[in-house]
PDB file of C-alpha atoms in Angstrom:
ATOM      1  CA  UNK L   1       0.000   0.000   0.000  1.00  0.00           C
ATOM      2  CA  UNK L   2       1.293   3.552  -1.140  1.00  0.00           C
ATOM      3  CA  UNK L   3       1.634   6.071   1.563  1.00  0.00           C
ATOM      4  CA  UNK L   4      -0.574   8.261   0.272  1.00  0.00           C
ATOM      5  CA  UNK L   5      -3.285   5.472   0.888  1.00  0.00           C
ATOM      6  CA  UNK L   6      -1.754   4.366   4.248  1.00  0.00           C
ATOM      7  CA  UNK L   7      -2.555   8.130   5.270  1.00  0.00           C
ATOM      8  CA  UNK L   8      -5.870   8.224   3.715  1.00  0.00           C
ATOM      9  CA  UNK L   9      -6.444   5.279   5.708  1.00  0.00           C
ATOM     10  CA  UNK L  10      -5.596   6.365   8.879  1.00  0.00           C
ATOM     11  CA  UNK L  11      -7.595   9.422   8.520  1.00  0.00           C
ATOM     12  CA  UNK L  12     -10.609   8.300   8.301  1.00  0.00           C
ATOM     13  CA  UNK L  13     -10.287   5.853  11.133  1.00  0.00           C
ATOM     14  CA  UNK L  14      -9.068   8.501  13.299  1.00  0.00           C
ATOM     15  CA  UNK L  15     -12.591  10.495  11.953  1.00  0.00           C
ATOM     16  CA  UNK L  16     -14.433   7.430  12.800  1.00  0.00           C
ATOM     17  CA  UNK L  17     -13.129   7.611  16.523  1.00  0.00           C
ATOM     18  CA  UNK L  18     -14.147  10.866  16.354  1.00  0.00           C
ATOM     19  CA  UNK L  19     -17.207  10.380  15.308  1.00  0.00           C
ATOM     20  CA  UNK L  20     -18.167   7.327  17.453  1.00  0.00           C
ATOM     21  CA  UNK L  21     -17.278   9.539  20.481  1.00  0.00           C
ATOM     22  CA  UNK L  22     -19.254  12.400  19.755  1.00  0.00           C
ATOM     23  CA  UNK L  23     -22.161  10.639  19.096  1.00  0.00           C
ATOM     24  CA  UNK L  24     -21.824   8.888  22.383  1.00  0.00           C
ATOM     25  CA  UNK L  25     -22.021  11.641  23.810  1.00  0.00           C
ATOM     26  CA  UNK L  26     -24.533  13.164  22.503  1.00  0.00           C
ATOM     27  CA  UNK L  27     -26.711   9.965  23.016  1.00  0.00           C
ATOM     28  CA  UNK L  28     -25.879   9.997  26.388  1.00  0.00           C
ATOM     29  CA  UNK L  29     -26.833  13.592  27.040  1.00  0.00           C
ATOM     30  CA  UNK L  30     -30.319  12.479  25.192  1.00  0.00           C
ATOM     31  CA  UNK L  31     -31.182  10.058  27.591  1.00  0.00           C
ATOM     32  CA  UNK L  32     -30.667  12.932  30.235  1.00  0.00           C
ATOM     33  CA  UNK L  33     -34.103  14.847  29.056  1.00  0.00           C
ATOM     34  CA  UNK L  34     -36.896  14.027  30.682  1.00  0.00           C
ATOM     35  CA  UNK L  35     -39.676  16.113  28.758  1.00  0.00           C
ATOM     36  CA  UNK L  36     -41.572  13.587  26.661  1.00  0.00           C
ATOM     37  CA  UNK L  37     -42.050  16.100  24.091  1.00  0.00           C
ATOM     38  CA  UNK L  38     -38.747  17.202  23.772  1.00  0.00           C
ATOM     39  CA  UNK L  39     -37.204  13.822  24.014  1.00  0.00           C
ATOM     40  CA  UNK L  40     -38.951  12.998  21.032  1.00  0.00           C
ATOM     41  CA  UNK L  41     -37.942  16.067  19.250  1.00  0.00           C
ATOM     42  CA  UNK L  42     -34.557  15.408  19.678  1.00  0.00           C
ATOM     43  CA  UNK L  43     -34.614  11.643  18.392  1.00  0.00           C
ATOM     44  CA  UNK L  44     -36.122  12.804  15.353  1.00  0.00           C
ATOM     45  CA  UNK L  45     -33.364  15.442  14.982  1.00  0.00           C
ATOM     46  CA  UNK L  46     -30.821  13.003  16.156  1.00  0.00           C
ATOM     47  CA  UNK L  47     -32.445   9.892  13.263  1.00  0.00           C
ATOM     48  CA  UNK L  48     -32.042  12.516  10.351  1.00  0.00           C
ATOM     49  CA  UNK L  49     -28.463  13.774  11.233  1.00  0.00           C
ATOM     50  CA  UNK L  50     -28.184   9.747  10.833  1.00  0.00           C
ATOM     51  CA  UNK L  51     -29.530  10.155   7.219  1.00  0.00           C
ATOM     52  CA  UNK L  52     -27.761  12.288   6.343  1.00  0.00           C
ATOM     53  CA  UNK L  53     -24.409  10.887   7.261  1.00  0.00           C
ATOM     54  CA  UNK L  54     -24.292   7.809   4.425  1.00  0.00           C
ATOM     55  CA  UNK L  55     -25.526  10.891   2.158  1.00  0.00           C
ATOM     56  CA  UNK L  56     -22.152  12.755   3.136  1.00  0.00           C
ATOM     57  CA  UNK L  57     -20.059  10.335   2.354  1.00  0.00           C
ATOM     58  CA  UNK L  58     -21.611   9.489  -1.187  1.00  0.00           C
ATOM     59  CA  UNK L  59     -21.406  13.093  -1.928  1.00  0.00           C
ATOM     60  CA  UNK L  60     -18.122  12.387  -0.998  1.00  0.00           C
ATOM     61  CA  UNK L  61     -17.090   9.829  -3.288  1.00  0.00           C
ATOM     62  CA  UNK L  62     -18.445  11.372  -6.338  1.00  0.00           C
ATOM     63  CA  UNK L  63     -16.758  14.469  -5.360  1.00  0.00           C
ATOM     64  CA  UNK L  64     -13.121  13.059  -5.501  1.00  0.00           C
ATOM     65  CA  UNK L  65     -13.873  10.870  -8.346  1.00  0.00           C
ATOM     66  CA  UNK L  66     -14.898  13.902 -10.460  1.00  0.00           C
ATOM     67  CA  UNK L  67     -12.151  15.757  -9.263  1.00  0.00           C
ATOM     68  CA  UNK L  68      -9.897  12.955 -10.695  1.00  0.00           C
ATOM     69  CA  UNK L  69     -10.745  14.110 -14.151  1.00  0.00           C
ATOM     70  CA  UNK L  70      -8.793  17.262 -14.084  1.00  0.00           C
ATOM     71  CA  UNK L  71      -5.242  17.706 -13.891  1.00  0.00           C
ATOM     72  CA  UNK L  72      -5.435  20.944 -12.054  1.00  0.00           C
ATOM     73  CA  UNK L  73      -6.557  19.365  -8.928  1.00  0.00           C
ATOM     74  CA  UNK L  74      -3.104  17.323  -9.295  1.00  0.00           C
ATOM     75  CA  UNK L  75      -1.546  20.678  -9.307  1.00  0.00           C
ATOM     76  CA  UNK L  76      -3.329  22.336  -6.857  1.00  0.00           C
ATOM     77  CA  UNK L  77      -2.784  18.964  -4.302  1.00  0.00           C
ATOM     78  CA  UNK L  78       0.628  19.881  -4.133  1.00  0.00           C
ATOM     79  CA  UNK L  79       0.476  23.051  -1.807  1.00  0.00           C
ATOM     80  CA  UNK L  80       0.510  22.060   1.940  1.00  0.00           C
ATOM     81  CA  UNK L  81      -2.557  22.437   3.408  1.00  0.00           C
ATOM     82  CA  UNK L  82      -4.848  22.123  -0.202  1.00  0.00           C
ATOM     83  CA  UNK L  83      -5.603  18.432   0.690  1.00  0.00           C
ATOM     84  CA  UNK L  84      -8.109  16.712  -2.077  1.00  0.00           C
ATOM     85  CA  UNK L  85     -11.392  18.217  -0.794  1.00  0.00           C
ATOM     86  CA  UNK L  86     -10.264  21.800  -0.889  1.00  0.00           C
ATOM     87  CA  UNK L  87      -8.775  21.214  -4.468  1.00  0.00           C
ATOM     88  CA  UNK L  88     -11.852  20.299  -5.641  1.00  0.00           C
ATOM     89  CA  UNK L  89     -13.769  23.003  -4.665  1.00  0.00           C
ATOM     90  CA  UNK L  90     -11.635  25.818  -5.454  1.00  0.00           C
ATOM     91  CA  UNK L  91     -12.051  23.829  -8.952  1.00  0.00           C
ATOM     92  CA  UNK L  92     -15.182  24.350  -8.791  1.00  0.00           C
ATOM     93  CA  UNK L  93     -15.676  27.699  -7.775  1.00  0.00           C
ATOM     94  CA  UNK L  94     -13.047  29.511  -9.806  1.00  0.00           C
ATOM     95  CA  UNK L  95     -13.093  27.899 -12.749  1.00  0.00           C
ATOM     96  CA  UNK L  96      -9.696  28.805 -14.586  1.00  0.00           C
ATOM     97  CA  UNK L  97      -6.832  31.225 -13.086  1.00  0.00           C
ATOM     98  CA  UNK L  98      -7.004  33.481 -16.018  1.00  0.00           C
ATOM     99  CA  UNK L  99      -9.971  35.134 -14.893  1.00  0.00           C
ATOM    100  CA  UNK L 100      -7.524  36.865 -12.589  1.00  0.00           C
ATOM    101  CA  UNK L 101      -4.777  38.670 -14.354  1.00  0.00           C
ATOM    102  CA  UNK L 102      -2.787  38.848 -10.762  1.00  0.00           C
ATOM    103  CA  UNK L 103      -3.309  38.270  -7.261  1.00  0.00           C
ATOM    104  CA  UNK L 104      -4.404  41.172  -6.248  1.00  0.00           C
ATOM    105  CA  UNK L 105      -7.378  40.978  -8.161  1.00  0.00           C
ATOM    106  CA  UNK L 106      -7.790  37.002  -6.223  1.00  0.00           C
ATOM    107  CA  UNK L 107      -7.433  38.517  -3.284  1.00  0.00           C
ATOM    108  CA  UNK L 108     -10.613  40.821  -3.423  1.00  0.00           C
ATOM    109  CA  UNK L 109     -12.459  38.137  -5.316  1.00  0.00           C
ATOM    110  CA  UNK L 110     -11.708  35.872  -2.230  1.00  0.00           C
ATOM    111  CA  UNK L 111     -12.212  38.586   0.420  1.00  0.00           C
ATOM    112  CA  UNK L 112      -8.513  38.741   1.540  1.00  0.00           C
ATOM    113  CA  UNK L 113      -7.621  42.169   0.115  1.00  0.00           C
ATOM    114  CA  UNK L 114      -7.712  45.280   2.239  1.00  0.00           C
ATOM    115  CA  UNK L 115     -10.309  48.340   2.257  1.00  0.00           C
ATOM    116  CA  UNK L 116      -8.907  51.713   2.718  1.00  0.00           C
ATOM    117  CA  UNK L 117     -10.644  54.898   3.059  1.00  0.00           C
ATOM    118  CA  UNK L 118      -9.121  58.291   2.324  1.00  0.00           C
ATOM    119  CA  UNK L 119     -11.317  61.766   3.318  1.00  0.00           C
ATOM    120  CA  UNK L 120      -9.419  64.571   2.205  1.00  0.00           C
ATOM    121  CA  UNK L 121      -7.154  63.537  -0.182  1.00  0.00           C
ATOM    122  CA  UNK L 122      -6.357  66.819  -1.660  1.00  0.00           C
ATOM    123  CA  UNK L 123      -5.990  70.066   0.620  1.00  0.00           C
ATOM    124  CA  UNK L 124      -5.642  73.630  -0.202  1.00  0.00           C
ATOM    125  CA  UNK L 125      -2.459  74.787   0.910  1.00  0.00           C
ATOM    126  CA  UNK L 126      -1.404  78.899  -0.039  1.00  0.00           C
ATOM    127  CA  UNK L 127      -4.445  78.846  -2.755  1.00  0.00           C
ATOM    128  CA  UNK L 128      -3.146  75.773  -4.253  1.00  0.00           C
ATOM    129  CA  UNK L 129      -4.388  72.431  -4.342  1.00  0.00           C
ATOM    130  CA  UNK L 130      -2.328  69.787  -3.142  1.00  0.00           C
ATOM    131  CA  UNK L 131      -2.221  65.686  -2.099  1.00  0.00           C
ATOM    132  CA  UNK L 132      -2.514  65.448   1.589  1.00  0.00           C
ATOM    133  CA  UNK L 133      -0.127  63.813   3.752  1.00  0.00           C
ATOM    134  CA  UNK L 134      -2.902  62.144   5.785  1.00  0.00           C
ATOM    135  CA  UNK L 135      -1.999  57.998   6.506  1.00  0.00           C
ATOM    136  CA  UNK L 136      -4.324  55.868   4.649  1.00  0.00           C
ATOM    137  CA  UNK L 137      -7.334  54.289   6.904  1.00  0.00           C
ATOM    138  CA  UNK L 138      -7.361  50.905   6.875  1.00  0.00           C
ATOM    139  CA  UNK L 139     -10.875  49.782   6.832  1.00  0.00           C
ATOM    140  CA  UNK L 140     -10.525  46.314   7.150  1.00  0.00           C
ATOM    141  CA  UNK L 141     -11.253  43.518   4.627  1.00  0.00           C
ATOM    142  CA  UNK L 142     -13.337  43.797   1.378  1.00  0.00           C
ATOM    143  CA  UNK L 143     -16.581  42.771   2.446  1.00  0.00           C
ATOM    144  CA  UNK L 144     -18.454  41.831  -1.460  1.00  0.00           C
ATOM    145  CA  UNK L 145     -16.352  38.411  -2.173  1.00  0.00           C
ATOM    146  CA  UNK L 146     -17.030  34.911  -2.661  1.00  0.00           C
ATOM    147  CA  UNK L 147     -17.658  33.775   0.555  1.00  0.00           C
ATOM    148  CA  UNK L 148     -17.006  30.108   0.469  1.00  0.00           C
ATOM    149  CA  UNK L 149     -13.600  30.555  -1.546  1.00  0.00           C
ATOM    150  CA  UNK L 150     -12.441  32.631   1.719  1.00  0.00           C
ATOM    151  CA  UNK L 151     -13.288  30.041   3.785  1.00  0.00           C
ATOM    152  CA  UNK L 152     -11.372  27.975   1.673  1.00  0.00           C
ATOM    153  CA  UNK L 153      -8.146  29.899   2.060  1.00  0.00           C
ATOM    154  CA  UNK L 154      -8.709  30.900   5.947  1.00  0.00           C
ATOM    155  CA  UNK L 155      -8.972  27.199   6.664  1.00  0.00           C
ATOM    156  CA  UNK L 156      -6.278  26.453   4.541  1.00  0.00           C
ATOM    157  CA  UNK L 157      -4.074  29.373   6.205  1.00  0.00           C
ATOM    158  CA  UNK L 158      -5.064  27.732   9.804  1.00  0.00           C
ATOM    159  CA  UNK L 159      -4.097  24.297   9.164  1.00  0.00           C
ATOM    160  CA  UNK L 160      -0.798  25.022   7.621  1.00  0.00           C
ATOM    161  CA  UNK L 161       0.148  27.461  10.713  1.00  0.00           C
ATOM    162  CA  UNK L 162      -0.624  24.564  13.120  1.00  0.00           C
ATOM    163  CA  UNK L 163       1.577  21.557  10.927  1.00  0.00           C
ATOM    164  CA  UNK L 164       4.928  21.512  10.285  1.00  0.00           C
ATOM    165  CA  UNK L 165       5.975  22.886   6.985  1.00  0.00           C
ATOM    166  CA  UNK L 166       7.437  25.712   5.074  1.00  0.00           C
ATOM    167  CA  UNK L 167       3.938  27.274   5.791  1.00  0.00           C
ATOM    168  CA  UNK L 168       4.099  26.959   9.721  1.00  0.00           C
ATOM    169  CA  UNK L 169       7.836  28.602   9.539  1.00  0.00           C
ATOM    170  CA  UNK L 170       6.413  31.400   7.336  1.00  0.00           C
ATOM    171  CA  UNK L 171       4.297  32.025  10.056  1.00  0.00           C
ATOM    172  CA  UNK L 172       5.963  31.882  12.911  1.00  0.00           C
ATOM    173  CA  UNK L 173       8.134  33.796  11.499  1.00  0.00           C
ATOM    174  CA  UNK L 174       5.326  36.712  11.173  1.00  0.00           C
ATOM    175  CA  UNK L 175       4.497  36.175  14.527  1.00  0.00           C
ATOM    176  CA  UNK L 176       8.570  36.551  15.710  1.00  0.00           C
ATOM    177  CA  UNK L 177       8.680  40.006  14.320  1.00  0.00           C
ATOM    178  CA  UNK L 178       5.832  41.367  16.228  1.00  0.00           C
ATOM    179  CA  UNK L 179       2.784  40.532  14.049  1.00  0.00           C
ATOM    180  CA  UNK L 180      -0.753  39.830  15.927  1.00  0.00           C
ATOM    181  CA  UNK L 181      -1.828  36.372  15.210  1.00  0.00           C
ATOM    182  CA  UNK L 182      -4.729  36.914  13.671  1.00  0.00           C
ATOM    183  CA  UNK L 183      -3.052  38.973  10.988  1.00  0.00           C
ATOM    184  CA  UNK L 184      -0.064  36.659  10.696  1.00  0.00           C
ATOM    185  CA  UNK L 185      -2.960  34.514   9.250  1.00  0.00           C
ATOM    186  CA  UNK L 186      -4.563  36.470   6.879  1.00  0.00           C
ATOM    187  CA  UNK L 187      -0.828  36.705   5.499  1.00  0.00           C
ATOM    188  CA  UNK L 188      -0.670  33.453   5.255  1.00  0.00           C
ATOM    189  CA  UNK L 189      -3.822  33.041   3.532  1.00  0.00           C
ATOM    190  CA  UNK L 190      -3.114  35.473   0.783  1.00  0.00           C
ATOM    191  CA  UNK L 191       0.501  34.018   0.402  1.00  0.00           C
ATOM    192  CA  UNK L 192      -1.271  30.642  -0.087  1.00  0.00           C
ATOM    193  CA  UNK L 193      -4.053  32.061  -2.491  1.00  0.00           C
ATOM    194  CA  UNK L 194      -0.929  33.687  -4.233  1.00  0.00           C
ATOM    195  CA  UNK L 195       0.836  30.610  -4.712  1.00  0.00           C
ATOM    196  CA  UNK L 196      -2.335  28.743  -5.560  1.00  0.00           C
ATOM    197  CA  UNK L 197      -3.145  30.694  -8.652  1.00  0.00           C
ATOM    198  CA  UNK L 198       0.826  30.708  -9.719  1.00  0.00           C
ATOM    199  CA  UNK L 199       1.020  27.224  -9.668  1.00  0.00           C
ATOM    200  CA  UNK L 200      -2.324  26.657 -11.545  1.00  0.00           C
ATOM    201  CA  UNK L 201      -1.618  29.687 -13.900  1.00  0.00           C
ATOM    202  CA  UNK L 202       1.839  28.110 -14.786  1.00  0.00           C
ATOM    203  CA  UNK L 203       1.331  24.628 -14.358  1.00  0.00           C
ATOM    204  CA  UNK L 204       4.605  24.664 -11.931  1.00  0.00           C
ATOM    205  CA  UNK L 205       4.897  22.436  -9.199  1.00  0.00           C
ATOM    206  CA  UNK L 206       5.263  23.816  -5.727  1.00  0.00           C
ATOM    207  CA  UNK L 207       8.322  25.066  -4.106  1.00  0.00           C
ATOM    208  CA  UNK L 208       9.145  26.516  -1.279  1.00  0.00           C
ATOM    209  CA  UNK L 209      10.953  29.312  -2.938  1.00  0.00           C
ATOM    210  CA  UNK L 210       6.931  30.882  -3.567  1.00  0.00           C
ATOM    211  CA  UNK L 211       7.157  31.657  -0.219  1.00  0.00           C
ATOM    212  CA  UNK L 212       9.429  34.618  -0.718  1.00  0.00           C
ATOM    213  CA  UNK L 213       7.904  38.252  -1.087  1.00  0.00           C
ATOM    214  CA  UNK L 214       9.179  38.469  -4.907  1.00  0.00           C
ATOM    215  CA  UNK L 215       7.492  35.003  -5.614  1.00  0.00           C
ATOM    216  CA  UNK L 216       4.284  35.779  -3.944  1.00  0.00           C
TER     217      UNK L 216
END
């Protein structure tokens, strides 16, 4: 067996751990209500999150074996923290890479690039109009985006700062100069977005080398 598969393996018995002792839990906090009504309320719930879990893992199935098709998703498997499932999807949702002539452009489409707002951006100064000197505002992040490709990227960005990897020392290394960790994040999430729509735009495998501020 491959090691690829030996992992794949191991995953999902670890989720089925998981999952066995969550829903012992939750069974056992059932039989704690005493209210007829609601009792039987909450099996009902409790029978259709059962339906619906053979139904996830069809979905599933199909999913990966469509992505399979496509060579991008190849491509795209290669960046740490892009594992099958998020390939797929950012497939899906975007489509081709040239849609976006460069990252920046990503980056708002994804909701990772930054708002600014500017009041006064020319003064009079001696009866002459000039630029102010005012600092930008930083407004925070772009708020009309596709909302499931940021999702994407944030949990992409949050995985790959908690497992070792060129990713992880990328941010730590944020975080070592002084950045917040919640922003060290968002770099990382537009550095992987970045290197996502290099890769896929070039056809390039991935190398750590994206990583550096030129590259990115």
């Amino acid at each position: 067996m491959c090691l690829r598969a030996k992992t794949a393996t191991k995953r999902h018995e670890l989720w089925e751990v998981a999952y066995t002792e969550v829903w012992t839990a939750v069974h056992k906090r059932r039989s704690k209500i005493t209210d007829v009504g609601v009792r039987r309320r909450a099996e009902l719930y409790y029978q259709q999150l059962d339906g619906l879990r053979p139904l996830h893992q069809q979905a599933r199935r199909e999913l990966l074996a469509e992505s399979r098709k496509h060579n991008a998703t190849k491509l795209l498997r290669q960046i740490p923290s892009i594992g099958p499932i998020r390939a797929v999807l950012l497939l899906a949702l975007i489509q081709t890479p040239h849609r976006f002539r460069t990252k920046r452009q990503l980056w708002a489409y994804s909701g990772l690039a930054l708002e600014t707002r500017n009041s006064g951006e020319y003064c009079m100064v001696r009866g002459q109009l000039k630029r102010s000197k005012k600092v930008v505002a930083i407004r925070g992040l772009n708020k009309n985006h596709n909302h499931d490709l940021k999702n994407i990227f944030k949990g992409a960005a949050i995985r790959a700062a908690a497992v070792t990897g060129p990713f992880q020392q990328f941010y730590e290394a944020l975080v070592a100069k002084g950045m917040k960790p919640p922003m060290a994040r968002l770099t990382l999430a537009r550095k992987i977005a970045a290197i996502t729509l290099t890769i896929w735009k070039k056809g390039v495998c991935f190398d750590a080398e994206h990583l550096k501020p030129q590259a990115a």
